[in-house]
């Protein structure tokens, strides 16, 4: 999922200077899961903004603010609702959702969060970066574990050699992901997979921004 981090209130207040009527969007996918931009956080933020004299004209948190049909369908057009009632939209959705809102309304759209990574969740509390959407996935060759996102140097041809006792030399609080990959392959009885890795493994042309994906008919 896409993980976001709510900005400090002071920063949000600074961004909102000069506006009065604020419509808040959250998102019930990633922003909600990491408890930094779902309906609950949007409501809390709304209450805080009211204390500072803003008029909160509406709070909506669809299940997927980055899906156009979920924020602007003929039956329920949240964007129109926001545009007609407010001076500004404050979005707690990820960067994709916020930009989608911005390109479909004629009032300013500001963000109240920073999008930080694509991660995996455990126990509704721990979120770890697992993927940087490199565009050329190689994890079939690395035991289902991504060294692009999970090695601080994004090494794809094996470890740097700096690990100590299986811990990463950049941050000893985490395992060297290549050590984890080797352990995993050994467990799967595929120890020779690493020996067959080729360099370079990734096609970097697939990482060029911005990318577009089209669903085939
Ligand atoms: S190899 Fe690329 S696409 Fe696959 S998990 Fe890692 S960053 Fe994501
Ligand atoms: S110790 Fe392992 S995880 Fe850390 S930078 Fe080197 S190869 Fe990457």
Short mmCIF file of C-alpha atoms and ligand atoms in Angstrom, two decimals:
data_model
loop_
_atom_site.label_atom_id
_atom_site.label_comp_id
_atom_site.label_asym_id
_atom_site.label_seq_id
_atom_site.Cartn_x
_atom_site.Cartn_y
_atom_site.Cartn_z
CA UNK A 1 0.00 0.00 0.00
CA UNK A 2 1.00 3.63 -0.34
CA UNK A 3 2.12 4.98 3.03
CA UNK A 4 1.69 8.65 3.92
CA UNK A 5 2.74 10.78 6.85
CA UNK A 6 0.55 13.60 8.17
CA UNK A 7 2.33 16.95 8.13
CA UNK A 8 2.63 18.87 11.41
CA UNK A 9 -0.36 21.11 12.16
CA UNK A 10 1.84 24.22 12.08
CA UNK A 11 2.89 23.43 8.50
CA UNK A 12 -0.69 22.81 7.42
CA UNK A 13 -1.81 26.09 9.01
CA UNK A 14 0.96 27.94 7.21
CA UNK A 15 -0.10 26.39 3.88
CA UNK A 16 -3.71 27.38 4.47
CA UNK A 17 -2.94 31.04 5.19
CA UNK A 18 -5.28 33.34 3.27
CA UNK A 19 -8.05 30.75 2.88
CA UNK A 20 -11.22 30.47 4.91
CA UNK A 21 -13.51 27.69 3.68
CA UNK A 22 -11.67 24.36 3.61
CA UNK A 23 -12.91 21.04 2.21
CA UNK A 24 -10.92 18.04 3.46
CA UNK A 25 -10.33 14.83 1.51
CA UNK A 26 -8.95 11.73 3.18
CA UNK A 27 -8.51 8.31 1.65
CA UNK A 28 -9.73 5.00 3.06
CA UNK A 29 -6.98 2.98 1.40
CA UNK A 30 -3.34 3.68 2.28
CA UNK A 31 -3.84 6.94 4.20
CA UNK A 32 -6.42 5.31 6.44
CA UNK A 33 -4.47 2.07 6.99
CA UNK A 34 -1.45 3.94 8.29
CA UNK A 35 -3.68 6.17 10.42
CA UNK A 36 -2.34 9.37 8.88
CA UNK A 37 -5.04 10.48 6.47
CA UNK A 38 -8.25 8.48 6.68
CA UNK A 39 -11.66 9.71 7.78
CA UNK A 40 -10.73 9.73 11.46
CA UNK A 41 -7.61 11.84 10.94
CA UNK A 42 -9.48 14.11 8.51
CA UNK A 43 -12.16 14.72 11.15
CA UNK A 44 -9.57 15.39 13.85
CA UNK A 45 -7.78 17.82 11.58
CA UNK A 46 -11.08 19.50 10.73
CA UNK A 47 -11.75 20.09 14.43
CA UNK A 48 -8.29 21.59 14.85
CA UNK A 49 -8.76 23.88 11.87
CA UNK A 50 -12.09 25.12 13.22
CA UNK A 51 -10.28 26.16 16.40
CA UNK A 52 -8.04 28.35 14.27
CA UNK A 53 -11.00 30.07 12.63
CA UNK A 54 -11.33 28.05 9.43
CA UNK A 55 -14.73 26.92 8.23
CA UNK A 56 -14.61 23.24 7.32
CA UNK A 57 -17.18 22.89 4.56
CA UNK A 58 -16.99 19.13 4.17
CA UNK A 59 -14.97 16.01 4.93
CA UNK A 60 -14.97 13.04 2.57
CA UNK A 61 -12.79 9.99 2.58
CA UNK A 62 -13.58 7.65 -0.30
CA UNK A 63 -12.15 4.17 -0.64
CA UNK A 64 -9.58 5.23 -3.20
CA UNK A 65 -9.14 8.97 -3.75
CA UNK A 66 -6.74 8.14 -6.59
CA UNK A 67 -9.62 6.60 -8.62
CA UNK A 68 -11.46 9.27 -10.59
CA UNK A 69 -14.80 7.44 -10.56
CA UNK A 70 -14.70 7.30 -6.76
CA UNK A 71 -14.36 11.04 -6.34
CA UNK A 72 -16.41 12.22 -9.30
CA UNK A 73 -19.13 9.91 -10.57
CA UNK A 74 -22.40 11.17 -12.12
CA UNK A 75 -24.25 9.87 -9.02
CA UNK A 76 -21.91 11.38 -6.44
CA UNK A 77 -19.51 14.11 -7.44
CA UNK A 78 -17.38 14.92 -4.41
CA UNK A 79 -15.19 17.29 -6.40
CA UNK A 80 -18.16 19.41 -7.46
CA UNK A 81 -19.41 19.41 -3.87
CA UNK A 82 -16.01 20.69 -2.71
CA UNK A 83 -15.63 23.23 -5.49
CA UNK A 84 -19.06 24.77 -4.92
CA UNK A 85 -18.67 25.13 -1.16
CA UNK A 86 -15.02 25.98 -0.54
CA UNK A 87 -12.06 28.25 -1.26
CA UNK A 88 -9.56 25.44 -1.05
CA UNK A 89 -9.25 21.64 -0.84
CA UNK A 90 -6.91 20.07 1.69
CA UNK A 91 -6.07 16.50 0.73
CA UNK A 92 -4.74 13.78 3.01
CA UNK A 93 -4.62 11.30 0.13
CA UNK A 94 -1.32 10.17 -1.38
CA UNK A 95 0.44 12.21 -4.05
CA UNK A 96 -1.48 10.45 -6.81
CA UNK A 97 -4.90 11.07 -5.25
CA UNK A 98 -4.11 14.70 -4.48
CA UNK A 99 -2.92 15.39 -8.02
CA UNK A 100 -5.99 13.70 -9.46
CA UNK A 101 -8.18 16.02 -7.40
CA UNK A 102 -6.11 19.05 -8.43
CA UNK A 103 -6.42 18.42 -12.15
CA UNK A 104 -10.19 18.13 -11.93
CA UNK A 105 -11.16 21.22 -9.93
CA UNK A 106 -10.75 24.96 -10.43
CA UNK A 107 -9.88 25.86 -6.85
CA UNK A 108 -6.48 25.42 -5.15
CA UNK A 109 -5.63 21.95 -3.83
CA UNK A 110 -3.13 21.63 -0.99
CA UNK A 111 -1.73 18.56 0.69
CA UNK A 112 -1.66 17.80 4.38
CA UNK A 113 0.54 14.72 4.04
CA UNK A 114 3.79 13.54 2.53
CA UNK A 115 3.74 10.29 0.59
CA UNK A 116 6.65 8.27 1.87
CA UNK A 117 6.69 4.79 0.31
CA UNK A 118 5.01 1.62 -0.93
CA UNK A 119 5.04 -0.66 2.06
CA UNK A 120 3.83 -3.77 3.80
CA UNK A 121 1.81 -3.59 7.00
CA UNK A 122 1.92 -5.71 10.13
CA UNK A 123 -0.50 -5.57 13.05
CA UNK A 124 -1.87 -2.24 11.81
CA UNK A 125 1.21 -0.60 13.33
CA UNK A 126 4.39 -1.41 11.48
CA UNK A 127 4.88 -0.29 7.89
CA UNK A 128 8.04 -1.21 6.02
CA UNK A 129 9.17 -0.04 2.62
CA UNK A 130 9.13 -3.04 0.29
CA UNK A 131 8.95 -1.59 -3.22
CA UNK A 132 9.97 1.60 -5.04
CA UNK A 133 7.98 0.72 -8.18
CA UNK A 134 11.15 0.32 -10.24
CA UNK A 135 9.20 -0.93 -13.24
CA UNK A 136 11.22 -4.10 -13.84
CA UNK A 137 10.58 -6.47 -10.97
CA UNK A 138 13.37 -8.93 -10.23
CA UNK A 139 12.11 -10.62 -7.07
CA UNK A 140 11.44 -13.93 -8.84
CA UNK A 141 15.21 -14.23 -8.89
CA UNK A 142 15.82 -13.13 -5.32
CA UNK A 143 13.60 -15.37 -3.25
CA UNK A 144 10.63 -12.99 -3.42
CA UNK A 145 12.58 -10.32 -1.55
CA UNK A 146 13.40 -6.95 -3.08
CA UNK A 147 16.98 -5.69 -2.85
CA UNK A 148 16.13 -2.60 -4.91
CA UNK A 149 13.92 -1.18 -2.16
CA UNK A 150 15.35 -2.94 0.86
CA UNK A 151 19.09 -2.51 0.37
CA UNK A 152 20.00 1.16 1.04
CA UNK A 153 22.34 1.01 -1.96
CA UNK A 154 19.74 -0.75 -4.17
CA UNK A 155 22.35 -3.36 -5.06
CA UNK A 156 20.98 -5.95 -7.46
CA UNK A 157 24.01 -8.12 -8.11
CA UNK A 158 24.76 -9.20 -4.57
CA UNK A 159 25.86 -7.67 -1.27
CA UNK A 160 28.38 -4.88 -0.86
CA UNK A 161 30.45 -6.89 1.57
CA UNK A 162 30.07 -4.45 4.43
CA UNK A 163 27.56 -6.44 6.48
CA UNK A 164 28.57 -7.42 10.00
CA UNK A 165 26.90 -10.44 11.59
CA UNK A 166 24.19 -10.29 8.94
CA UNK A 167 23.37 -6.63 9.71
CA UNK A 168 23.46 -3.82 7.16
CA UNK A 169 26.51 -1.60 7.27
CA UNK A 170 24.38 1.50 6.63
CA UNK A 171 21.91 0.75 9.41
CA UNK A 172 22.85 -2.08 11.77
CA UNK A 173 19.33 -2.12 13.21
CA UNK A 174 18.20 -3.95 10.09
CA UNK A 175 19.38 -7.12 8.40
CA UNK A 176 21.49 -6.99 5.27
CA UNK A 177 18.74 -7.84 2.81
CA UNK A 178 21.18 -9.94 0.78
CA UNK A 179 21.79 -12.04 3.86
CA UNK A 180 18.01 -12.47 4.19
CA UNK A 181 17.78 -13.38 0.51
CA UNK A 182 20.54 -15.99 0.86
CA UNK A 183 18.84 -17.51 3.91
CA UNK A 184 15.53 -17.66 2.10
CA UNK A 185 17.00 -19.34 -0.98
CA UNK A 186 18.81 -21.83 1.19
CA UNK A 187 15.55 -22.65 2.96
CA UNK A 188 13.91 -23.17 -0.42
CA UNK A 189 16.79 -25.43 -1.38
CA UNK A 190 17.77 -23.06 -4.18
CA UNK A 191 21.23 -21.94 -3.05
CA UNK A 192 22.59 -21.81 -6.59
CA UNK A 193 20.05 -19.15 -7.69
CA UNK A 194 22.33 -16.39 -6.41
CA UNK A 195 25.27 -17.71 -8.38
CA UNK A 196 23.26 -17.34 -11.59
CA UNK A 197 22.40 -13.66 -11.06
CA UNK A 198 23.35 -11.53 -14.02
CA UNK A 199 24.47 -7.92 -13.99
CA UNK A 200 22.63 -5.71 -14.67
CA UNK A 201 19.43 -7.44 -13.63
CA UNK A 202 17.16 -4.46 -14.16
CA UNK A 203 16.22 -2.59 -17.30
CA UNK A 204 16.56 1.01 -16.07
CA UNK A 205 14.67 2.33 -19.10
CA UNK A 206 11.53 1.00 -17.38
CA UNK A 207 12.12 3.36 -14.45
CA UNK A 208 11.96 6.57 -16.47
CA UNK A 209 9.30 8.98 -15.15
CA UNK A 210 6.48 9.63 -15.70
CA UNK A 211 5.18 6.22 -16.68
CA UNK A 212 1.76 5.23 -17.95
CA UNK A 213 0.00 1.89 -17.80
CA UNK A 214 -2.89 1.11 -20.11
CA UNK A 215 -5.24 -1.81 -19.52
CA UNK A 216 -5.59 -3.85 -22.71
CA UNK A 217 -9.15 -4.32 -24.04
S1 LIG B 1 12.19 -5.16 -7.93
FE1 LIG B 1 11.24 -3.20 -8.42
S2 LIG B 1 9.05 -3.67 -8.77
FE2 LIG B 1 9.97 -5.45 -7.74
S3 LIG B 1 9.52 -5.13 -5.57
FE3 LIG B 1 11.56 -4.26 -5.99
S4 LIG B 1 11.25 -2.09 -6.49
FE4 LIG B 1 9.26 -3.14 -6.58
S1 LIG B 2 25.10 -4.38 3.97
FE1 LIG B 2 23.63 -5.43 2.64
S2 LIG B 2 21.71 -4.24 2.75
FE2 LIG B 2 23.38 -2.97 3.60
S3 LIG B 2 24.10 -1.74 1.88
FE3 LIG B 2 25.43 -3.57 1.93
S4 LIG B 2 24.37 -5.04 0.58
FE4 LIG B 2 22.91 -3.43 1.02
#
